[in-house]
Tab-separated table of C-alpha atoms in Angstrom:
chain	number	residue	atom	x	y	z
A	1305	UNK	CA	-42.548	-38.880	-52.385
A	1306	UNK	CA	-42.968	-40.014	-49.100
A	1307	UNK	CA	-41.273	-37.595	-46.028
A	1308	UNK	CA	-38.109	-37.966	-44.222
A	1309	UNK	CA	-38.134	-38.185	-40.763
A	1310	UNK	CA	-35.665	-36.361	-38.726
A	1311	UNK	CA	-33.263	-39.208	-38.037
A	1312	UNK	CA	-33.884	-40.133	-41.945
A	1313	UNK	CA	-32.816	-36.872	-42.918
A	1314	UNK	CA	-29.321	-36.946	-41.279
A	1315	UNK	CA	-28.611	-40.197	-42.286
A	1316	UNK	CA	-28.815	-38.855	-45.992
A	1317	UNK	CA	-26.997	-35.917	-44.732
A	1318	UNK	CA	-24.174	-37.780	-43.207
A	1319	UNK	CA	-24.372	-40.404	-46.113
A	1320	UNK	CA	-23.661	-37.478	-48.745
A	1321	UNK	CA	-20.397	-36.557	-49.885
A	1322	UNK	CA	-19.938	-33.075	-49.034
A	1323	UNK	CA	-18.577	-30.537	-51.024
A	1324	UNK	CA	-14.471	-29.931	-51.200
A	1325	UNK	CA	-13.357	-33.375	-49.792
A	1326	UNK	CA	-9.660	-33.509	-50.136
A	1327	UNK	CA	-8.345	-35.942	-52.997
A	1328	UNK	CA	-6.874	-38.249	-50.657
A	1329	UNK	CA	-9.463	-41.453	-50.917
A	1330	UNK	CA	-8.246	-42.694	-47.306
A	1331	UNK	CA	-9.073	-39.184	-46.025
A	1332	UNK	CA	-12.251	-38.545	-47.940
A	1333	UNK	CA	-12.828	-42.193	-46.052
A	1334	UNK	CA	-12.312	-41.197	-43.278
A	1335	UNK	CA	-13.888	-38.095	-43.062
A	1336	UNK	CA	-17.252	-39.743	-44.366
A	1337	UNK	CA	-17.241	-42.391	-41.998
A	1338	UNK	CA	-16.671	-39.792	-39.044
A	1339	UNK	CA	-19.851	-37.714	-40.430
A	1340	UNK	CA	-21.825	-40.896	-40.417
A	1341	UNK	CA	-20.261	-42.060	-36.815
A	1342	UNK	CA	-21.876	-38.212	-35.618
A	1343	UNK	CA	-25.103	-38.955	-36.904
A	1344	UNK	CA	-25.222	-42.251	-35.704
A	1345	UNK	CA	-23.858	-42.266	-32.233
A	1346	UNK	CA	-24.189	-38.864	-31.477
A	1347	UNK	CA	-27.477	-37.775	-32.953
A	1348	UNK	CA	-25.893	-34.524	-34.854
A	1349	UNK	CA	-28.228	-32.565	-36.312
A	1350	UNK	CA	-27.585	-31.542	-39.912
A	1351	UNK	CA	-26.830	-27.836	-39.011
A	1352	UNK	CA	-24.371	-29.801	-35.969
A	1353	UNK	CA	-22.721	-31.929	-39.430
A	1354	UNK	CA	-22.021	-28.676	-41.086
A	1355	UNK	CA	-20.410	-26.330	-38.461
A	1356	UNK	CA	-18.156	-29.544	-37.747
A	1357	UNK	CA	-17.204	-29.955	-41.210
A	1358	UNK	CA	-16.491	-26.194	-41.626
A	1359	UNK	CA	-14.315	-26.456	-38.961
A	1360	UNK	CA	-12.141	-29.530	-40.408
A	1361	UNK	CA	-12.080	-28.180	-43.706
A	1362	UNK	CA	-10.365	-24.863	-42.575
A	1363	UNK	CA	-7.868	-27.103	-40.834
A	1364	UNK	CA	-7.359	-28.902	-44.097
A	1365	UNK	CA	-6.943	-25.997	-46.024
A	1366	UNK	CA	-4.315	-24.620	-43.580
A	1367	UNK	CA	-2.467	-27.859	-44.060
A	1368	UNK	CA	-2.737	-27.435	-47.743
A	1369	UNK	CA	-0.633	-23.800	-47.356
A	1370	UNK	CA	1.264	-24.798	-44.278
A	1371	UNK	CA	2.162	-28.356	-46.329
A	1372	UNK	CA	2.823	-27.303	-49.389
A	1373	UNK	CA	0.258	-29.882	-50.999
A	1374	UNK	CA	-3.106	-31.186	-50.197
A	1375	UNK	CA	-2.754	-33.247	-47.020
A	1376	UNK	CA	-3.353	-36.763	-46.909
A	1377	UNK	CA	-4.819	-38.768	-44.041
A	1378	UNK	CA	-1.074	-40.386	-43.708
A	1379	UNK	CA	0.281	-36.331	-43.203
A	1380	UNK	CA	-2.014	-35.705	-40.023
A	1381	UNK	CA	-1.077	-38.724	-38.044
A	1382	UNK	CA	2.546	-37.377	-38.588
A	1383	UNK	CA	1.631	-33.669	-37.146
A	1384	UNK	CA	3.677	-32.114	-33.966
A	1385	UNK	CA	2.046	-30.460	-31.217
A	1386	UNK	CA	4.248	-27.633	-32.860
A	1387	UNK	CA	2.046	-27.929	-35.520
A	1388	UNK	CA	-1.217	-27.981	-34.299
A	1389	UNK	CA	-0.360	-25.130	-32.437
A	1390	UNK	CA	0.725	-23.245	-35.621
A	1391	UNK	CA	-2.665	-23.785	-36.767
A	1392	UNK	CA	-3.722	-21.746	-33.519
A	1393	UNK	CA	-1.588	-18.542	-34.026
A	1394	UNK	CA	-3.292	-18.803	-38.058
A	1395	UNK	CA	-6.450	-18.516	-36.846
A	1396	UNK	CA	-5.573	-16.038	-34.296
A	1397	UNK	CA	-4.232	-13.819	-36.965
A	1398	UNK	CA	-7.121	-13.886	-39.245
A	1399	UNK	CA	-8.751	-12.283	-36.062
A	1400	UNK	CA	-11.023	-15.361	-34.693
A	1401	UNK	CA	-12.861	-15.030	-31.587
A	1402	UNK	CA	-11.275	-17.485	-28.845
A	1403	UNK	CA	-14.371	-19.370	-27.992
A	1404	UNK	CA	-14.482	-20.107	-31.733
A	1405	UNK	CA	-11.067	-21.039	-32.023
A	1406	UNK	CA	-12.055	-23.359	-29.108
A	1407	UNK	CA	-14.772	-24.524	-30.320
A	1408	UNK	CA	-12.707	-25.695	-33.367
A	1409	UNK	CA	-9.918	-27.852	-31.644
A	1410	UNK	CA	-12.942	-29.616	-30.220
A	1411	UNK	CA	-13.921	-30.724	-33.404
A	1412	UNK	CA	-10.526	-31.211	-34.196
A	1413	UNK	CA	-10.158	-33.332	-31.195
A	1414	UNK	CA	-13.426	-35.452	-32.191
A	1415	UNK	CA	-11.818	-36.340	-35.799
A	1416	UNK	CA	-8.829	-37.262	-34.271
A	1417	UNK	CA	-10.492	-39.640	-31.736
A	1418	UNK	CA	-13.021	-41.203	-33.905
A	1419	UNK	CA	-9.909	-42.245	-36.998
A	1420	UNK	CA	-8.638	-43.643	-33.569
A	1421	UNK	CA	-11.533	-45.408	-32.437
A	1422	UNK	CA	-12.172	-46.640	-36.050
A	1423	UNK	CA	-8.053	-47.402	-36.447
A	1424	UNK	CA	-7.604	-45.067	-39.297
A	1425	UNK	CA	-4.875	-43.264	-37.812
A	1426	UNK	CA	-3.517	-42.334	-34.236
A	1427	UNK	CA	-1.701	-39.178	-33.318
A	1428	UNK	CA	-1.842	-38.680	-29.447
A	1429	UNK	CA	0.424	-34.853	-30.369
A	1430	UNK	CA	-3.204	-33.064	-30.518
A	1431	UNK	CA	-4.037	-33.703	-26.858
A	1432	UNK	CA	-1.182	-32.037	-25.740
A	1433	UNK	CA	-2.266	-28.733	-27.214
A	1434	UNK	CA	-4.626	-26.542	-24.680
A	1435	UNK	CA	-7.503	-24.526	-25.830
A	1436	UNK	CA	-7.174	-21.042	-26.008
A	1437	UNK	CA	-8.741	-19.662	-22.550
A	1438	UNK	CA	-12.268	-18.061	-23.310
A	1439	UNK	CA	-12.653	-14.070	-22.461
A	1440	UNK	CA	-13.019	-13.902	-18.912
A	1441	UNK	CA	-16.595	-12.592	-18.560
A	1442	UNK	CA	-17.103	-9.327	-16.565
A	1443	UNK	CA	-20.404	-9.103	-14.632
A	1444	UNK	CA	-22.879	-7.147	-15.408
A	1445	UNK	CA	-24.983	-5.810	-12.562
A	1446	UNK	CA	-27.855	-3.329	-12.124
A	1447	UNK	CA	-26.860	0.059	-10.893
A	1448	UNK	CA	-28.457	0.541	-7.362
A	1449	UNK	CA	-31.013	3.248	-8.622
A	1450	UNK	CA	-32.091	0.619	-10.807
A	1451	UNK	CA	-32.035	-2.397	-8.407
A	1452	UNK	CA	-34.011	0.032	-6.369
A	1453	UNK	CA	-36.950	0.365	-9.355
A	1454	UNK	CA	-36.917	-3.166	-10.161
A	1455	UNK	CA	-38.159	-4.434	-6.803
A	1456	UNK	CA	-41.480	-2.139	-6.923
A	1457	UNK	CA	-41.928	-2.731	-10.253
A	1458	UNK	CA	-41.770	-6.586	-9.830
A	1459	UNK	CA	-45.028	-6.264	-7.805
A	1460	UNK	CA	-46.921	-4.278	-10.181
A	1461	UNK	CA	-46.480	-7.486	-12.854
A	1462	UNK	CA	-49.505	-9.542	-12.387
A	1463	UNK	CA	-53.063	-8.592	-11.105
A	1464	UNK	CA	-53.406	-11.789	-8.758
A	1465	UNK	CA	-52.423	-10.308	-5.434
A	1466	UNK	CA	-50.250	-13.925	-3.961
A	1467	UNK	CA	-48.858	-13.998	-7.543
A	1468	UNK	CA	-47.589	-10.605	-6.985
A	1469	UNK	CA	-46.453	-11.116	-3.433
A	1470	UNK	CA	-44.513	-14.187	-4.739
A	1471	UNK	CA	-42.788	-12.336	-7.403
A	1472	UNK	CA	-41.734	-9.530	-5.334
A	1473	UNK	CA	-40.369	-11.944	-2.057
A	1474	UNK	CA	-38.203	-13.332	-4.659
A	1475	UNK	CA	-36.652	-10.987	-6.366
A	1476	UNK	CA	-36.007	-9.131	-3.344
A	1477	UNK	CA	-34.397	-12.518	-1.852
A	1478	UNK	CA	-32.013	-12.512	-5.128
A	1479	UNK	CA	-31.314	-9.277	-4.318
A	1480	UNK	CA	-31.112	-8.882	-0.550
A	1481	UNK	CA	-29.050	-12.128	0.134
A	1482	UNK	CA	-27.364	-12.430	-3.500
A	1483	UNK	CA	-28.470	-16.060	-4.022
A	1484	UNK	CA	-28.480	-18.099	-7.384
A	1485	UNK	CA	-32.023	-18.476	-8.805
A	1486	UNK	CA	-31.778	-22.252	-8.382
A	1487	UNK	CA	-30.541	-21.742	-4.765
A	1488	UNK	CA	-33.634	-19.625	-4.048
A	1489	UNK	CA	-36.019	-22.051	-5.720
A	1490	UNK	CA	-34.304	-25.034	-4.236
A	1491	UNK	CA	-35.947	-23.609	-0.521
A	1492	UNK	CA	-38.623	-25.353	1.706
A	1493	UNK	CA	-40.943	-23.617	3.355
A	1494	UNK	CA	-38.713	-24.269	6.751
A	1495	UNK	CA	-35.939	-22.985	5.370
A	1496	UNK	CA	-37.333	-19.442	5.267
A	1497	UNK	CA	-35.597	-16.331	6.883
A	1498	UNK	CA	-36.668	-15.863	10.319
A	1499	UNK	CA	-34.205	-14.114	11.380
A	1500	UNK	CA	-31.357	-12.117	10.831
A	1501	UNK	CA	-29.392	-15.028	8.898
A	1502	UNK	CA	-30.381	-17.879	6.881
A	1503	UNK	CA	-28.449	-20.906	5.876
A	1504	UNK	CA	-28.082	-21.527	2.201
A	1505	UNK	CA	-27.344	-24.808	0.325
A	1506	UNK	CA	-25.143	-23.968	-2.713
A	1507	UNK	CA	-22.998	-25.720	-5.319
A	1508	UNK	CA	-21.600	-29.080	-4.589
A	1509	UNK	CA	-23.766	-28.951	-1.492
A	1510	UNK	CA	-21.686	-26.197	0.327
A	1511	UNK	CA	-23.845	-24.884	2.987
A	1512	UNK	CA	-23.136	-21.458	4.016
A	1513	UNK	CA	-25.002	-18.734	6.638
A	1514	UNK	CA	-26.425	-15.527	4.674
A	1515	UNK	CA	-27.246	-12.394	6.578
A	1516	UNK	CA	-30.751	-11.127	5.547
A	1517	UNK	CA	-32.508	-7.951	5.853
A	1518	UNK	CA	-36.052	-7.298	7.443
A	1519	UNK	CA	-37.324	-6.059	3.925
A	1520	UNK	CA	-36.657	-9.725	2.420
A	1521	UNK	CA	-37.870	-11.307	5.761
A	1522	UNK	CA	-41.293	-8.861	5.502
A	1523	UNK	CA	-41.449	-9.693	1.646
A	1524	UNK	CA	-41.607	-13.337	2.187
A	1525	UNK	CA	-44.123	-12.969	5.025
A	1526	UNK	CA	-46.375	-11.264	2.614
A	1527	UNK	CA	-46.372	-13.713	0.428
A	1528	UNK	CA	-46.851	-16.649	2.897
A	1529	UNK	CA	-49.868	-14.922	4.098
A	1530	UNK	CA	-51.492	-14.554	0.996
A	1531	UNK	CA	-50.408	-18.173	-0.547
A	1532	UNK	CA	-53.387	-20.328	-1.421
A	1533	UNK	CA	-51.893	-23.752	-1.555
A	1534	UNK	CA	-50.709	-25.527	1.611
A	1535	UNK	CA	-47.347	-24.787	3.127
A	1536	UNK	CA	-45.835	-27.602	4.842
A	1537	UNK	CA	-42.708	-27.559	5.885
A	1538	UNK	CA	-41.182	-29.255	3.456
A	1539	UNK	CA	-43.255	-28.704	0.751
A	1540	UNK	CA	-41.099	-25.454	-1.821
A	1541	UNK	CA	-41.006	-22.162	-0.639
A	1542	UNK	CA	-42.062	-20.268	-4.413
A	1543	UNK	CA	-44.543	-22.212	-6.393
A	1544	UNK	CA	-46.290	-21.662	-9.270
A	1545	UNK	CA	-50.165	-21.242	-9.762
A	1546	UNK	CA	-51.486	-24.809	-9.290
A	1547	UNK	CA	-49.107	-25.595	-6.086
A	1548	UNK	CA	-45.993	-27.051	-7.981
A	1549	UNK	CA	-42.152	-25.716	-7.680
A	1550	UNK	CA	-41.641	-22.560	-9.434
A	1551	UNK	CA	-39.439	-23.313	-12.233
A	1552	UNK	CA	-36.339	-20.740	-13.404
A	1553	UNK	CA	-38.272	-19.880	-16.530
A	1554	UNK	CA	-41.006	-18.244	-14.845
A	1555	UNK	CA	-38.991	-15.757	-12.913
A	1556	UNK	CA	-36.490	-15.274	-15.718
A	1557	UNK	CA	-40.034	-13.867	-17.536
A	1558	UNK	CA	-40.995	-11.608	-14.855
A	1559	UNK	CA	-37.721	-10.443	-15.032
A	1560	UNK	CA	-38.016	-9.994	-19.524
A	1561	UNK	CA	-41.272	-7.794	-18.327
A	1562	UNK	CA	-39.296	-5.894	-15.768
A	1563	UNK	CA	-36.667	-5.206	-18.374
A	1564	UNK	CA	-39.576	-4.308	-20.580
A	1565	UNK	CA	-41.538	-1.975	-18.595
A	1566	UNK	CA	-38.285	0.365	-17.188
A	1567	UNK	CA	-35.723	-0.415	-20.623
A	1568	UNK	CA	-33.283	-2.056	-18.742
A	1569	UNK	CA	-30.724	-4.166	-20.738
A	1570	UNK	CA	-31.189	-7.740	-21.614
A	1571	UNK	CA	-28.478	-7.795	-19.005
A	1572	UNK	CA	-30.562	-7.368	-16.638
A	1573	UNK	CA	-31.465	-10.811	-15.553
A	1574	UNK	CA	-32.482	-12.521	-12.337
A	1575	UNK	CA	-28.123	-13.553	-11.933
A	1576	UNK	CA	-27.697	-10.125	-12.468
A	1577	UNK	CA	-29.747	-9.576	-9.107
A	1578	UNK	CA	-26.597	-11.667	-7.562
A	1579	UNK	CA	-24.384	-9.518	-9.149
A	1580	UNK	CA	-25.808	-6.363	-8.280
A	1581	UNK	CA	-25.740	-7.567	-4.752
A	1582	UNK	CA	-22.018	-8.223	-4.864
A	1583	UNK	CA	-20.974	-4.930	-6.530
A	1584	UNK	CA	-23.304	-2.796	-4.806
A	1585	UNK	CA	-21.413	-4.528	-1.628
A	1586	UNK	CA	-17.927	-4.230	-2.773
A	1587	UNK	CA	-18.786	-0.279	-3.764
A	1588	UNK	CA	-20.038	0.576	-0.053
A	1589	UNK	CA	-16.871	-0.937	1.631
A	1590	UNK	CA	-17.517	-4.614	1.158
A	1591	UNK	CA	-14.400	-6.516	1.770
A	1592	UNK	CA	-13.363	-9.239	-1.193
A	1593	UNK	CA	-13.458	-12.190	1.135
A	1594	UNK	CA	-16.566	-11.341	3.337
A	1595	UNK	CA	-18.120	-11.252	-0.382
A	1596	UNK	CA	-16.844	-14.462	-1.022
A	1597	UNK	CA	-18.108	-16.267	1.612
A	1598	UNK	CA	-21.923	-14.511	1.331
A	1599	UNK	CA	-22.195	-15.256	-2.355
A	1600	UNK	CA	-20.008	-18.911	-1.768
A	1601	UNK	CA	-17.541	-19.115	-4.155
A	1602	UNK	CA	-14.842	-21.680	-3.952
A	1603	UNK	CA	-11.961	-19.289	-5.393
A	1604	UNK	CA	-11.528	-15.935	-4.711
A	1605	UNK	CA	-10.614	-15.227	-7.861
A	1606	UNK	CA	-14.119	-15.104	-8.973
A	1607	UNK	CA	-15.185	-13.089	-6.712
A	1608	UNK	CA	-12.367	-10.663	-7.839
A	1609	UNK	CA	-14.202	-10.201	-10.869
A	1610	UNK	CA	-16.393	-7.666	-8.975
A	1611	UNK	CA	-13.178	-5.384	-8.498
A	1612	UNK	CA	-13.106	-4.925	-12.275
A	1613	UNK	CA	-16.752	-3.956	-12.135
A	1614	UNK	CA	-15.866	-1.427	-9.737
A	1615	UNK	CA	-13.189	0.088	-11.457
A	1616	UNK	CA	-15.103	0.293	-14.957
A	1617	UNK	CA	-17.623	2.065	-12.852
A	1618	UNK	CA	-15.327	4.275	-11.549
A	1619	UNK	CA	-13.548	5.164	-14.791
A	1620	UNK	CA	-16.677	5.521	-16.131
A	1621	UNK	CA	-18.132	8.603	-13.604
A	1622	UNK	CA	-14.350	10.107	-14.091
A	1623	UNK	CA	-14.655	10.030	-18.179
A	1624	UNK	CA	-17.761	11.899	-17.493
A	1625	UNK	CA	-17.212	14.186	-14.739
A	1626	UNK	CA	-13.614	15.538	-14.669
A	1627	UNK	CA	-13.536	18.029	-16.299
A	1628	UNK	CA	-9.746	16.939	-17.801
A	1629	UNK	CA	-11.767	14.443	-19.226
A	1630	UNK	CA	-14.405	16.049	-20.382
A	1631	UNK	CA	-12.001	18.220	-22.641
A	1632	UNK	CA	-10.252	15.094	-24.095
């Protein structure tokens, strides 16, 4: 027998009738035609074919209940945005996560538009239904005594002194001026700290002026002086051994070994740096806007994420300490 390729193998996986199609033969069409229409145009993998089809099947089988008979391809161009959104508070109550849930009305969606696209059926009533917001993440910083271990710890990583020096300027640039990895990786050498500010080219191309401290300036110094490859002016300010930009990955893996070395959560990445910086801030008197503009965020609503930090934090040294809450 001679082996499937890749593409092959989801052609024959898209081509297959999966198990539990409903009895409806324009649905069953239709469903068959959308798997091959994935495979096809959108290069789904066969793992891709079968989360999808999970999805629409527990959307079918909610019609079935919600119905009162198996539903036929005829029944969902006739659903409500009442009804999709039925389908919603079901799931909700079986207890499914919300980026799940999400997740699902995407596929939904994708059905819908491809019967469209094939004219099988039209029913405009599911784009009016929203997604269920996702859990607003909470960041998850370093505490300061362990910000404070990290940096020395950094420069203990690799026995090649520049290597070393490199590492160390820039994780204490992540943390000393809060920057994205990609904003500190997207610096020339001319754009280096020489003084007490530094300008800072973020998202959407938002330039913005970041105070920096003589311990980041000093760190980067160090590693200047010790760099073996050329340093133009514009050539990248961190490269990697043979002269190149330093890509993400690399300092994401010196942080894994940091994390390693002093069992830090898996938390504790090089964005967490950026959060540390903004928490740490906000818990010495920082002010919510000054914070905004340093780390440049658009909305100050994400920056008010860090007050939620801050109060976990808080509630956290109470539980422990007060002695009220010590006895509860």
């Amino acid at each position: 027998m001679i082996p499937q390729t890749a593409d092959e193998e989801r052609a024959a996986a898209a081509d297959a009738l999966p198990p539990g199609l409903p009895p409806d033969p324009a649905l069953r069409d239709a469903i068959v035609r959308w798997r091959r229409w994935l495979t096809a145009e959108r290069g789904a993998s066969i793992h891709t074919l079968t989360n999808y089809q999970r999805d629409l099947f527990f959307f079918l089988r909610f019609l079935t209940d919600y119905l009162g008979a198996e539903p036929s391809l005829a029944d969902l161009g006739r659903l409500t945005a009442a009804d999709f959104r039925s389908y919603l508070a079901h799931r909700t109550g079986e207890g499914i996560a919300r980026t799940s849930l999400g997740r699902a009305m995407s596929t939904l969606r994708g059905f819908y538009r491809a019967c469209d696209r094939m004219g099988l059926m039209h029913n405009p009533a599911i784009d009016l239904v929203r997604n269920p917001r996702p859990p607003r993440s909470i960041p998850k910083p370093l505490a300061e005594a362990e910000a404070m271990e990290v940096l020395p710890t950094v420069g203990e990583l690799s026995d090649t002194p520049w290597i070393a020096a490199r590492d160390t300027a820039l994780i204490t640039l992540l943390y000393g001026c809060g920057l994205r990895i990609g904003e500190a990786l997207g610096l020339t050498v001319a754009d280096r700290p020489t003084g007490e500010t530094m300008r800072v080219l973020g998202k959407g191309r938002k330039e913005r002026l970041v105070p920096v401290l003589p311990a980041v300036r000093q760190a980067i110094d160090a590693y200047l002086a010790l760099r073996p490859h050329p340093a133009p002016p514009d050539s990248p300010l961190f490269v990697g051994a043979r002269g190149g930009p330093l890509s993400p990955r690399m300092a994401q893996r010196t942080m894994e070994k940091v994390r390693h070395l002093l069992g830090l959560p898996e938390t504790a990445t090089p964005h967490a740096l950026r959060h540390s910086f903004a928490t740490h801030l906000l818990g010495r008197g920082g002010d919510l806007r000054t914070i905004q503009e340093l780390l440049g965020h658009a909305n100050l609503s994400t920056t008010q994420r860090y007050t939620e930090v801050d109060a976990a934090r808080l509630k956290s040294v109470y539980d422990s300490a007060h002695p009220r809450a010590r006895k509860g």
